Amino acid sequence: MAEIKQIVMPGDLISEELGKPRNGVYKNSDGRYCSSYFGIIQKNDQGVDVVPFSGKYIPRRGDKVIGKVLEVGPSMWPVDINSTYNTLLHMNDTPWRTTSGDIKRFLGVGDYVYAKIMTLNEIKESWITLKDVGLRKLEGGHITSIPAPKVPRIIGKGGSMVNMIKDATNTRIVVGQNGLIWIDGTPEDVIEAIAAISIVEQEAHTVGLTDRMEKYLKERSVK
Amino acid sequence: MGSESNIKLLDESGMRLDGRTPEQLRPIKIETNLLERADGSAYIEWGGNKIMVAVYGPREAYPKHTQDIEKAVVKARYNMAAFSVDERKRPGPDRRSVEISKVISEALSSAIMVEQFPRAQIDVFIEVMQADAGTRIAGLTAASVAVASAGIPMRDMVVGCTAGKVEGKVVLDLSKEEDNFGQADLPIAVLSKSKKIVLIQMDGDLSLEEFDQASEMIMKATDNIAEIQRNALTSRYSVENIGDGE
């Protein structure tokens, strides 16, 4: 039986004194630090975070995300990044030589891109870019999604979890910070990978998950 | 309120029609995440009340003129099904449900960290399938659970209860008969930790002393209801519900 991390509700006291502001924690009117989410407590060297069980992706500058093109404009693509707000990709922020009015040759409605959030303003309007190493249009493959707060769990420490799934299932995987995951491989391998990811998602709040996943994946590959 | 009747709401020993003591709550049961499409959902059974709540968002607010550049708007919709009461209720919003939607929206906005989501809206659909007095508070209590399960940041949980006066005595959590034939009804919702009031309404008359007594009863009851909310949310993540990863 798996051990689980401590669960907190909105308003639960986390600590009297935290110092640096942490994720998912706010300071109430008495000056005490309380949880702002229903989630689990995550302790690390820098302090205590609250990781919610679910919720929409909140864009942050520099995050690499997977987005779906919603529309083709004269010079921009509105992109859905699984967040409260849509984002925009301007033709000048792509590696292609584009001219205004003829941009649907490069990206059409429904295409997926792996992009980086370039700018974000105070009313949460954002622009993404494809001009960086590794950023591209995602061709082929499958898309699956998990709640954005669980992305660090899928990636694991230094990418350990996702690399383990990649190796065991023989697939190519790209994980966006926004919870969308692109998987490429043979249909059987992709199904295996999605199954593994959904286990990680469902048990994200348990302790020692990487070891259990290693065991799980080993057993699957023997079959 | 205050309709004349010859129903005896309290017996000689002070017991109520349904056998409760003046300070006893009706049984409450809350379940979460029953709806696949919604971002968060909750179902509450509070005495005879059966209410389903679905939460969507935060998502960009439409129509655009409802957007607030500084914060999210909470759009709660309280709706009673035609079959939720004894005599068929004409479906659709009426004066009562518009008012309740408004007070619930405002109560939730004071708990939700709306300033984190400029231009967005959070939809809260409260569908009353069976009504048995105290639906606004039951709906709000369940809505708070649904919002938390949707992963929306909140300062605190919202929890409420009603009290009222029947046959000259202050009692907690009015039932249908007590609501219809009693002398007063006082629904209060608070933030569960700080006990700050986010919703208060009163129907009928209470003296100052009775009001103090009623609100004190409610405050005490909210602790129990908050515990039910906590169990509803955490139970699906408890150890028993997890496989061994094998």
Short mmCIF file of C-alpha atoms in Angstrom, two decimals:
data_model
loop_
_atom_site.label_atom_id
_atom_site.label_comp_id
_atom_site.label_asym_id
_atom_site.label_seq_id
_atom_site.Cartn_x
_atom_site.Cartn_y
_atom_site.Cartn_z
CA MET A 1 0.00 0.00 0.00
CA ALA A 2 1.37 3.36 -0.98
CA GLU A 3 2.06 6.08 1.49
CA ILE A 4 0.50 9.45 0.61
CA LYS A 5 1.61 13.00 1.13
CA GLN A 6 -0.22 15.33 3.48
CA ILE A 7 -3.44 16.69 1.96
CA VAL A 8 -4.50 20.28 2.65
CA MET A 9 -7.62 22.31 1.91
CA PRO A 10 -7.92 25.99 1.04
CA GLY A 11 -7.32 28.04 4.19
CA ASP A 12 -5.39 25.34 6.06
CA LEU A 13 -2.42 26.65 8.00
CA ILE A 14 0.88 25.70 6.38
CA SER A 15 3.34 27.54 8.56
CA GLU A 16 3.62 30.52 10.88
CA GLU A 17 6.73 31.75 9.11
CA LEU A 18 7.84 31.03 5.58
CA GLY A 19 9.94 33.99 4.52
CA LYS A 20 10.02 33.66 0.76
CA PRO A 21 6.62 33.51 -0.95
CA ARG A 22 5.88 29.99 -2.15
CA ASN A 23 3.60 28.42 -4.74
CA GLY A 24 0.04 27.74 -3.65
CA VAL A 25 0.54 29.50 -0.33
CA TYR A 26 -0.78 32.91 0.68
CA LYS A 27 -0.43 35.13 3.72
CA ASN A 28 -3.74 35.71 5.47
CA SER A 29 -4.80 38.79 7.40
CA ASP A 30 -3.19 37.46 10.61
CA GLY A 31 0.15 37.19 8.82
CA ARG A 32 0.08 33.38 8.82
CA TYR A 33 0.74 31.30 5.74
CA CYS A 34 -2.17 29.25 4.49
CA SER A 35 -2.89 27.00 1.55
CA SER A 36 -4.80 28.48 -1.34
CA TYR A 37 -5.51 25.14 -2.99
CA PHE A 38 -6.94 21.73 -2.32
CA GLY A 39 -3.79 19.71 -2.85
CA ILE A 40 -0.73 18.16 -1.30
CA ILE A 41 2.16 19.61 0.65
CA GLN A 42 5.49 19.38 -1.12
CA LYS A 43 8.53 20.03 1.02
CA ASN A 44 11.90 20.79 -0.51
CA ASP A 45 15.12 22.64 0.35
CA GLN A 46 13.69 26.07 -0.40
CA GLY A 47 10.47 25.67 1.56
CA VAL A 48 6.97 24.30 1.44
CA ASP A 49 4.76 24.39 -1.64
CA VAL A 50 1.14 23.38 -2.09
CA VAL A 51 0.57 21.44 -5.29
CA PRO A 52 -3.11 21.38 -6.31
CA PHE A 53 -4.73 18.15 -7.51
CA SER A 54 -6.21 19.82 -10.55
CA GLY A 55 -6.67 23.17 -12.18
CA LYS A 56 -5.97 25.12 -15.30
CA TYR A 57 -2.50 25.98 -16.49
CA ILE A 58 -1.37 29.44 -15.41
CA PRO A 59 1.04 30.81 -18.05
CA ARG A 60 4.52 31.84 -16.94
CA ARG A 61 7.20 33.47 -19.07
CA GLY A 62 9.75 31.01 -20.37
CA ASP A 63 7.55 27.93 -19.99
CA LYS A 64 7.61 25.52 -22.89
CA VAL A 65 4.09 24.48 -23.75
CA ILE A 66 2.18 22.46 -26.31
CA GLY A 67 -0.58 24.38 -28.03
CA LYS A 68 -3.26 23.74 -30.59
CA VAL A 69 -3.79 26.23 -33.38
CA LEU A 70 -7.36 27.54 -33.19
CA GLU A 71 -7.52 29.88 -36.14
CA VAL A 72 -5.38 31.36 -38.88
CA GLY A 73 -5.29 35.14 -39.00
CA PRO A 74 -3.56 37.40 -41.53
CA SER A 75 -0.36 37.45 -39.48
CA MET A 76 -1.10 35.55 -36.25
CA TRP A 77 -2.28 32.20 -35.02
CA PRO A 78 -4.46 32.17 -31.91
CA VAL A 79 -3.33 29.10 -29.95
CA ASP A 80 -5.10 27.14 -27.22
CA ILE A 81 -2.66 26.20 -24.46
CA ASN A 82 -5.12 24.48 -22.10
CA SER A 83 -5.24 27.61 -19.96
CA THR A 84 -7.79 30.24 -18.97
CA TYR A 85 -6.58 32.42 -21.77
CA ASN A 86 -5.63 31.72 -25.37
CA THR A 87 -2.25 32.86 -26.57
CA LEU A 88 -0.97 34.25 -29.87
CA LEU A 89 1.80 33.17 -32.19
CA HIS A 90 2.98 35.90 -34.54
CA MET A 91 4.48 34.95 -37.92
CA ASN A 92 7.68 36.84 -37.08
CA ASP A 93 8.21 34.54 -34.10
CA THR A 94 8.46 31.45 -36.28
CA PRO A 95 11.56 30.07 -37.99
CA TRP A 96 9.83 30.22 -41.40
CA ARG A 97 10.07 32.96 -44.01
CA THR A 98 6.44 34.04 -43.97
CA THR A 99 4.58 36.82 -45.69
CA SER A 100 1.40 38.30 -44.32
CA GLY A 101 -1.73 36.71 -45.71
CA ASP A 102 -0.06 33.45 -46.63
CA ILE A 103 0.67 31.88 -43.28
CA LYS A 104 -1.65 28.91 -43.40
CA ARG A 105 0.93 27.05 -45.51
CA PHE A 106 2.97 26.67 -42.32
CA LEU A 107 0.37 26.07 -39.64
CA GLY A 108 -3.28 25.19 -40.15
CA VAL A 109 -6.21 24.93 -37.75
CA GLY A 110 -5.79 21.92 -35.45
CA ASP A 111 -2.01 21.67 -35.77
CA TYR A 112 0.01 21.36 -32.60
CA VAL A 113 3.12 23.35 -31.77
CA TYR A 114 5.74 23.03 -29.07
CA ALA A 115 6.41 26.65 -28.21
CA LYS A 116 7.82 28.90 -25.52
CA ILE A 117 5.93 31.67 -23.77
CA MET A 118 7.78 34.79 -24.82
CA THR A 119 5.84 37.64 -23.23
CA LEU A 120 3.09 37.83 -20.67
CA ASN A 121 1.44 41.03 -19.47
CA GLU A 122 -0.47 41.94 -16.34
CA ILE A 123 -3.85 41.13 -17.86
CA LYS A 124 -2.53 37.69 -18.78
CA GLU A 125 -2.30 38.26 -22.53
CA SER A 126 0.60 36.23 -23.86
CA TRP A 127 2.61 35.62 -26.98
CA ILE A 128 4.51 32.47 -27.81
CA THR A 129 7.52 31.88 -30.02
CA LEU A 130 8.90 28.99 -32.03
CA LYS A 131 12.36 30.57 -32.26
CA ASP A 132 14.43 28.49 -29.88
CA VAL A 133 16.15 25.14 -29.87
CA GLY A 134 13.75 22.22 -29.72
CA LEU A 135 10.67 24.30 -30.48
CA ARG A 136 8.73 23.17 -33.52
CA LYS A 137 5.51 22.16 -35.13
CA LEU A 138 4.55 18.72 -33.81
CA GLU A 139 3.92 16.45 -36.77
CA GLY A 140 2.29 13.05 -36.36
CA GLY A 141 2.03 11.47 -32.94
CA HIS A 142 -0.73 11.55 -30.37
CA ILE A 143 -1.78 14.13 -27.80
CA THR A 144 -2.88 13.28 -24.28
CA SER A 145 -3.43 15.63 -21.38
CA ILE A 146 -3.04 15.72 -17.62
CA PRO A 147 -3.78 18.52 -15.12
CA ALA A 148 -1.01 21.11 -15.42
CA PRO A 149 -0.04 21.00 -11.71
CA LYS A 150 0.96 17.34 -12.12
CA VAL A 151 3.48 18.00 -14.90
CA PRO A 152 6.52 18.04 -12.55
CA ARG A 153 5.50 14.56 -11.41
CA ILE A 154 5.41 13.23 -15.00
CA ILE A 155 8.82 14.74 -15.69
CA GLY A 156 10.32 13.54 -12.42
CA LYS A 157 13.59 14.66 -10.87
CA GLY A 158 15.77 15.79 -13.76
CA GLY A 159 13.43 14.11 -16.24
CA SER A 160 13.83 10.68 -14.64
CA MET A 161 10.17 9.66 -14.87
CA VAL A 162 9.54 10.69 -18.46
CA ASN A 163 12.85 9.22 -19.63
CA MET A 164 11.98 5.95 -17.95
CA ILE A 165 8.62 5.83 -19.75
CA LYS A 166 10.28 6.78 -23.05
CA ASP A 167 12.86 4.00 -22.79
CA ALA A 168 10.45 1.36 -21.56
CA THR A 169 7.79 2.01 -24.18
CA ASN A 170 10.13 2.92 -27.01
CA THR A 171 8.31 6.17 -27.79
CA ARG A 172 9.19 9.80 -28.32
CA ILE A 173 7.51 12.04 -25.73
CA VAL A 174 7.30 15.81 -25.41
CA VAL A 175 5.77 17.15 -22.19
CA GLY A 176 4.45 20.71 -22.22
CA GLN A 177 4.36 22.67 -18.94
CA ASN A 178 0.64 23.19 -19.59
CA GLY A 179 -0.21 19.50 -19.22
CA LEU A 180 -0.45 18.52 -22.87
CA ILE A 181 1.79 15.58 -23.79
CA TRP A 182 2.80 14.59 -27.31
CA ILE A 183 3.67 10.93 -27.85
CA ASP A 184 5.00 9.38 -31.04
CA GLY A 185 5.63 5.71 -31.76
CA THR A 186 3.80 2.62 -32.91
CA PRO A 187 0.14 2.56 -31.81
CA GLU A 188 0.83 -0.24 -29.29
CA ASP A 189 3.74 1.64 -27.74
CA VAL A 190 1.72 4.87 -27.57
CA ILE A 191 -1.08 3.05 -25.72
CA GLU A 192 1.48 1.65 -23.28
CA ALA A 193 2.92 5.11 -22.70
CA ILE A 194 -0.52 6.68 -22.17
CA ALA A 195 -1.37 3.93 -19.66
CA ALA A 196 1.85 4.63 -17.76
CA ILE A 197 1.22 8.37 -17.77
CA SER A 198 -2.31 7.95 -16.44
CA ILE A 199 -0.98 5.87 -13.54
CA VAL A 200 1.48 8.61 -12.67
CA GLU A 201 -1.35 11.13 -12.90
CA GLN A 202 -3.66 9.17 -10.61
CA GLU A 203 -0.97 8.45 -8.04
CA ALA A 204 0.84 11.77 -8.25
CA HIS A 205 0.22 12.39 -4.55
CA THR A 206 1.91 9.20 -3.35
CA VAL A 207 5.43 8.68 -2.07
CA GLY A 208 8.00 6.57 -3.90
CA LEU A 209 6.18 6.61 -7.22
CA THR A 210 9.29 6.47 -9.43
CA ASP A 211 10.33 3.13 -7.92
CA ARG A 212 6.86 1.67 -8.34
CA MET A 213 6.67 2.89 -11.92
CA GLU A 214 10.03 1.29 -12.65
CA LYS A 215 8.70 -2.01 -11.39
CA TYR A 216 5.44 -1.58 -13.34
CA LEU A 217 7.22 -0.81 -16.60
CA LYS A 218 9.62 -3.73 -16.17
CA GLU A 219 6.73 -6.13 -15.69
CA ARG A 220 4.99 -4.78 -18.78
CA SER A 221 8.05 -5.17 -20.98
CA VAL A 222 8.51 -8.81 -19.92
CA LYS A 223 5.06 -9.71 -21.26
CA MET B 1 -42.96 32.77 6.71
CA GLY B 2 -45.33 32.84 9.58
CA SER B 3 -48.23 31.14 7.82
CA GLU B 4 -50.85 30.16 10.34
CA SER B 5 -51.24 26.46 10.94
CA ASN B 6 -52.17 24.07 13.64
CA ILE B 7 -49.19 21.80 13.05
CA LYS B 8 -47.29 21.36 16.26
CA LEU B 9 -43.65 21.95 15.34
CA LEU B 10 -42.23 21.22 18.78
CA ASP B 11 -43.47 18.62 21.21
CA GLU B 12 -43.62 18.95 25.01
CA SER B 13 -40.02 17.84 25.46
CA GLY B 14 -38.79 20.32 22.84
CA MET B 15 -38.24 17.69 20.15
CA ARG B 16 -38.94 18.60 16.54
CA LEU B 17 -41.20 17.00 13.94
CA ASP B 18 -38.40 14.87 12.52
CA GLY B 19 -37.18 13.87 15.95
CA ARG B 20 -34.26 16.24 16.13
CA THR B 21 -33.21 18.31 19.13
CA PRO B 22 -33.17 22.10 18.62
CA GLU B 23 -29.40 22.07 18.00
CA GLN B 24 -29.23 19.03 15.76
CA LEU B 25 -28.34 19.12 12.06
CA ARG B 26 -29.98 16.99 9.44
CA PRO B 27 -27.73 14.30 7.95
CA ILE B 28 -25.34 15.70 5.34
CA LYS B 29 -23.54 13.78 2.62
CA ILE B 30 -21.22 15.30 0.01
CA GLU B 31 -19.59 13.61 -2.97
CA THR B 32 -17.16 15.15 -5.42
CA ASN B 33 -16.08 14.82 -9.05
CA LEU B 34 -19.15 13.01 -10.33
CA LEU B 35 -19.24 14.93 -13.59
CA GLU B 36 -16.71 14.13 -16.30
CA ARG B 37 -17.04 17.34 -18.36
CA ALA B 38 -16.96 19.86 -15.53
CA ASP B 39 -13.67 21.13 -14.12
CA GLY B 40 -15.05 20.47 -10.65
CA SER B 41 -18.30 19.15 -9.30
CA ALA B 42 -20.04 18.21 -6.09
CA TYR B 43 -23.28 16.59 -5.05
CA ILE B 44 -24.84 17.25 -1.69
CA GLU B 45 -27.65 15.58 0.18
CA TRP B 46 -28.63 17.70 3.14
CA GLY B 47 -31.73 16.29 4.79
CA GLY B 48 -34.17 16.13 1.89
CA ASN B 49 -32.18 18.52 -0.28
CA LYS B 50 -30.52 17.00 -3.34
CA ILE B 51 -28.28 19.42 -5.17
CA MET B 52 -25.73 19.01 -7.94
CA VAL B 53 -23.04 21.65 -8.49
CA ALA B 54 -20.76 21.94 -11.52
CA VAL B 55 -17.88 24.41 -11.83
CA TYR B 56 -16.28 25.47 -15.09
CA GLY B 57 -13.31 27.73 -15.51
CA PRO B 58 -11.69 30.07 -14.94
CA ARG B 59 -12.21 30.77 -18.63
CA GLU B 60 -12.31 33.95 -20.65
CA ALA B 61 -15.48 35.87 -19.81
CA TYR B 62 -18.12 36.18 -22.50
CA PRO B 63 -20.02 38.32 -23.42
CA LYS B 64 -17.03 40.60 -23.44
CA HIS B 65 -18.70 43.49 -21.59
CA THR B 66 -18.91 41.31 -18.47
CA GLN B 67 -15.12 41.04 -18.29
CA ASP B 68 -13.36 42.77 -15.45
CA ILE B 69 -9.83 43.86 -16.29
CA GLU B 70 -8.74 43.37 -12.66
CA LYS B 71 -10.37 40.16 -11.59
CA ALA B 72 -12.44 37.15 -12.50
CA VAL B 73 -16.20 37.33 -12.24
CA VAL B 74 -18.00 34.49 -10.51
CA LYS B 75 -21.20 33.63 -12.33
CA ALA B 76 -23.25 31.38 -10.13
CA ARG B 77 -26.56 30.11 -11.41
CA TYR B 78 -28.96 28.73 -8.86
CA ASN B 79 -31.75 26.83 -10.53
CA MET B 80 -34.56 24.71 -9.18
CA ALA B 81 -35.81 21.83 -11.26
CA ALA B 82 -39.51 21.83 -12.07
CA PHE B 83 -39.86 18.62 -10.05
CA SER B 84 -37.88 19.81 -7.03
CA VAL B 85 -40.90 20.95 -5.02
CA ASP B 86 -44.34 19.56 -4.19
CA GLU B 87 -46.20 21.62 -6.73
CA ARG B 88 -44.54 21.93 -10.14
CA LYS B 89 -42.24 24.94 -10.24
CA ARG B 90 -42.40 26.94 -13.45
CA PRO B 91 -38.97 26.34 -14.97
CA GLY B 92 -36.48 29.11 -15.64
CA PRO B 93 -35.07 31.95 -13.62
CA ASP B 94 -37.50 33.85 -11.41
CA ARG B 95 -37.06 36.67 -8.94
CA ARG B 96 -36.08 34.35 -6.12
CA SER B 97 -33.48 32.36 -8.04
CA VAL B 98 -31.91 35.48 -9.54
CA GLU B 99 -31.47 36.88 -6.04
CA ILE B 100 -30.01 33.64 -4.71
CA SER B 101 -27.63 33.41 -7.67
CA LYS B 102 -26.43 36.90 -6.89
CA VAL B 103 -25.79 36.36 -3.18
CA ILE B 104 -24.06 33.03 -3.86
CA SER B 105 -21.84 34.64 -6.52
CA GLU B 106 -20.83 37.31 -4.05
CA ALA B 107 -20.20 34.84 -1.25
CA LEU B 108 -17.95 32.74 -3.49
CA SER B 109 -16.09 35.76 -4.88
CA SER B 110 -14.95 36.66 -1.41
CA ALA B 111 -13.37 33.24 -0.97
CA ILE B 112 -11.96 32.69 -4.46
CA MET B 113 -8.74 34.53 -5.34
CA VAL B 114 -10.42 36.30 -8.24
CA GLU B 115 -7.58 38.79 -8.69
CA GLN B 116 -5.40 36.01 -10.10
CA PHE B 117 -7.59 35.69 -13.18
CA PRO B 118 -8.24 39.04 -14.85
CA ARG B 119 -10.84 39.00 -17.66
CA ALA B 120 -11.99 35.51 -16.72
CA GLN B 121 -15.24 34.06 -15.49
CA ILE B 122 -15.89 31.15 -13.19
CA ASP B 123 -19.20 29.43 -13.84
CA VAL B 124 -20.94 27.73 -10.96
CA PHE B 125 -24.10 25.84 -11.83
CA ILE B 126 -26.22 24.90 -8.85
CA GLU B 127 -29.07 22.61 -9.79
CA VAL B 128 -31.59 21.84 -7.08
CA MET B 129 -33.18 18.50 -7.84
CA GLN B 130 -35.07 18.13 -4.60
CA ALA B 131 -35.75 21.03 -2.27
CA ASP B 132 -36.32 20.71 1.46
CA ALA B 133 -35.51 24.11 3.01
CA GLY B 134 -32.08 25.67 3.20
CA THR B 135 -31.21 25.08 -0.45
CA ARG B 136 -29.20 28.27 -0.87
CA ILE B 137 -26.90 27.32 1.98
CA ALA B 138 -26.68 23.68 0.91
CA GLY B 139 -25.96 24.84 -2.64
CA LEU B 140 -23.29 27.25 -1.50
CA THR B 141 -21.65 24.68 0.77
CA ALA B 142 -21.49 22.21 -2.13
CA ALA B 143 -20.36 24.95 -4.54
CA SER B 144 -17.38 25.66 -2.31
CA VAL B 145 -16.40 21.99 -2.45
CA ALA B 146 -16.81 21.95 -6.24
CA VAL B 147 -14.66 25.07 -6.64
CA ALA B 148 -11.91 23.54 -4.48
CA SER B 149 -12.04 20.30 -6.48
CA ALA B 150 -11.69 22.33 -9.69
CA GLY B 151 -8.26 23.45 -8.46
CA ILE B 152 -9.27 27.09 -8.23
CA PRO B 153 -7.27 29.05 -5.61
CA MET B 154 -9.33 30.09 -2.59
CA ARG B 155 -8.53 31.91 0.61
CA ASP B 156 -10.77 29.61 2.60
CA MET B 157 -13.70 27.26 2.22
CA VAL B 158 -17.22 28.66 2.38
CA VAL B 159 -19.54 26.85 4.73
CA GLY B 160 -23.02 27.77 5.85
CA CYS B 161 -26.01 26.78 7.89
CA THR B 162 -29.43 28.11 8.76
CA ALA B 163 -31.22 28.72 12.01
CA GLY B 164 -34.66 30.02 12.73
CA LYS B 165 -37.48 30.40 15.18
CA VAL B 166 -40.34 27.99 15.54
CA GLU B 167 -43.00 28.31 18.21
CA GLY B 168 -40.90 30.95 19.92
CA LYS B 169 -37.79 28.79 20.18
CA VAL B 170 -34.54 29.16 18.26
CA VAL B 171 -33.66 25.99 16.36
CA LEU B 172 -30.84 24.99 14.01
CA ASP B 173 -31.19 23.88 10.38
CA LEU B 174 -34.88 24.36 9.62
CA SER B 175 -36.81 21.62 7.88
CA LYS B 176 -39.44 22.26 5.23
CA GLU B 177 -42.33 22.45 7.71
CA GLU B 178 -40.40 24.63 10.13
CA ASP B 179 -39.43 26.95 7.27
CA ASN B 180 -43.01 27.24 6.02
CA PHE B 181 -44.78 27.59 9.35
CA GLY B 182 -42.04 28.99 11.60
CA GLN B 183 -41.52 32.60 12.55
CA ALA B 184 -38.03 33.29 11.25
CA ASP B 185 -35.32 31.89 8.98
CA LEU B 186 -31.70 33.03 9.15
CA PRO B 187 -29.21 31.60 6.63
CA ILE B 188 -25.57 32.48 7.28
CA ALA B 189 -22.47 31.43 5.35
CA VAL B 190 -18.96 32.03 6.65
CA LEU B 191 -15.34 31.43 5.70
CA SER B 192 -14.66 28.25 7.60
CA LYS B 193 -11.44 29.27 9.38
CA SER B 194 -11.82 33.00 10.00
CA LYS B 195 -15.61 32.85 10.53
CA LYS B 196 -16.02 35.99 8.47
CA ILE B 197 -19.59 36.24 7.22
CA VAL B 198 -19.97 36.09 3.44
CA LEU B 199 -23.72 35.60 3.22
CA ILE B 200 -26.44 36.58 5.62
CA GLN B 201 -30.14 36.97 5.00
CA MET B 202 -33.12 36.96 7.29
CA ASP B 203 -36.77 36.27 6.76
CA GLY B 204 -39.19 36.92 9.60
CA ASP B 205 -38.46 38.46 12.97
CA LEU B 206 -35.89 37.68 15.64
CA SER B 207 -35.13 39.69 18.75
CA LEU B 208 -31.52 40.71 19.32
CA GLU B 209 -31.05 37.94 21.89
CA GLU B 210 -32.59 35.37 19.59
CA PHE B 211 -30.41 36.56 16.74
CA ASP B 212 -27.27 36.16 18.84
CA GLN B 213 -28.37 32.73 19.94
CA ALA B 214 -29.16 31.68 16.36
CA SER B 215 -25.89 32.95 14.92
CA GLU B 216 -23.91 31.27 17.68
CA MET B 217 -25.65 27.97 16.94
CA ILE B 218 -24.80 28.39 13.25
CA MET B 219 -21.14 29.15 13.96
CA LYS B 220 -20.87 26.00 16.02
CA ALA B 221 -22.56 23.92 13.32
CA THR B 222 -20.28 25.22 10.55
CA ASP B 223 -17.32 23.44 12.15
CA ASN B 224 -19.07 20.10 11.73
CA ILE B 225 -20.12 20.89 8.18
CA ALA B 226 -16.58 22.01 7.32
CA GLU B 227 -15.37 18.61 8.49
CA ILE B 228 -17.88 16.91 6.16
CA GLN B 229 -16.55 19.07 3.31
CA ARG B 230 -13.00 18.02 4.13
CA ASN B 231 -13.87 14.32 4.18
CA ALA B 232 -15.74 14.65 0.90
CA LEU B 233 -12.69 16.13 -0.81
CA THR B 234 -9.95 14.03 0.72
CA SER B 235 -11.61 10.59 0.74
CA ARG B 236 -10.93 9.88 -2.92
CA TYR B 237 -7.24 10.47 -2.37
CA SER B 238 -6.99 8.31 0.73
CA VAL B 239 -4.65 5.34 0.92
CA GLU B 240 -7.39 2.74 0.36
CA ASN B 241 -8.26 4.12 -3.03
CA ILE B 242 -4.80 3.75 -4.51
CA GLY B 243 -3.46 0.66 -6.20
CA ASP B 244 0.07 -0.54 -5.71
CA GLY B 245 1.06 0.62 -9.15
CA GLU B 246 1.10 -2.96 -10.32
#
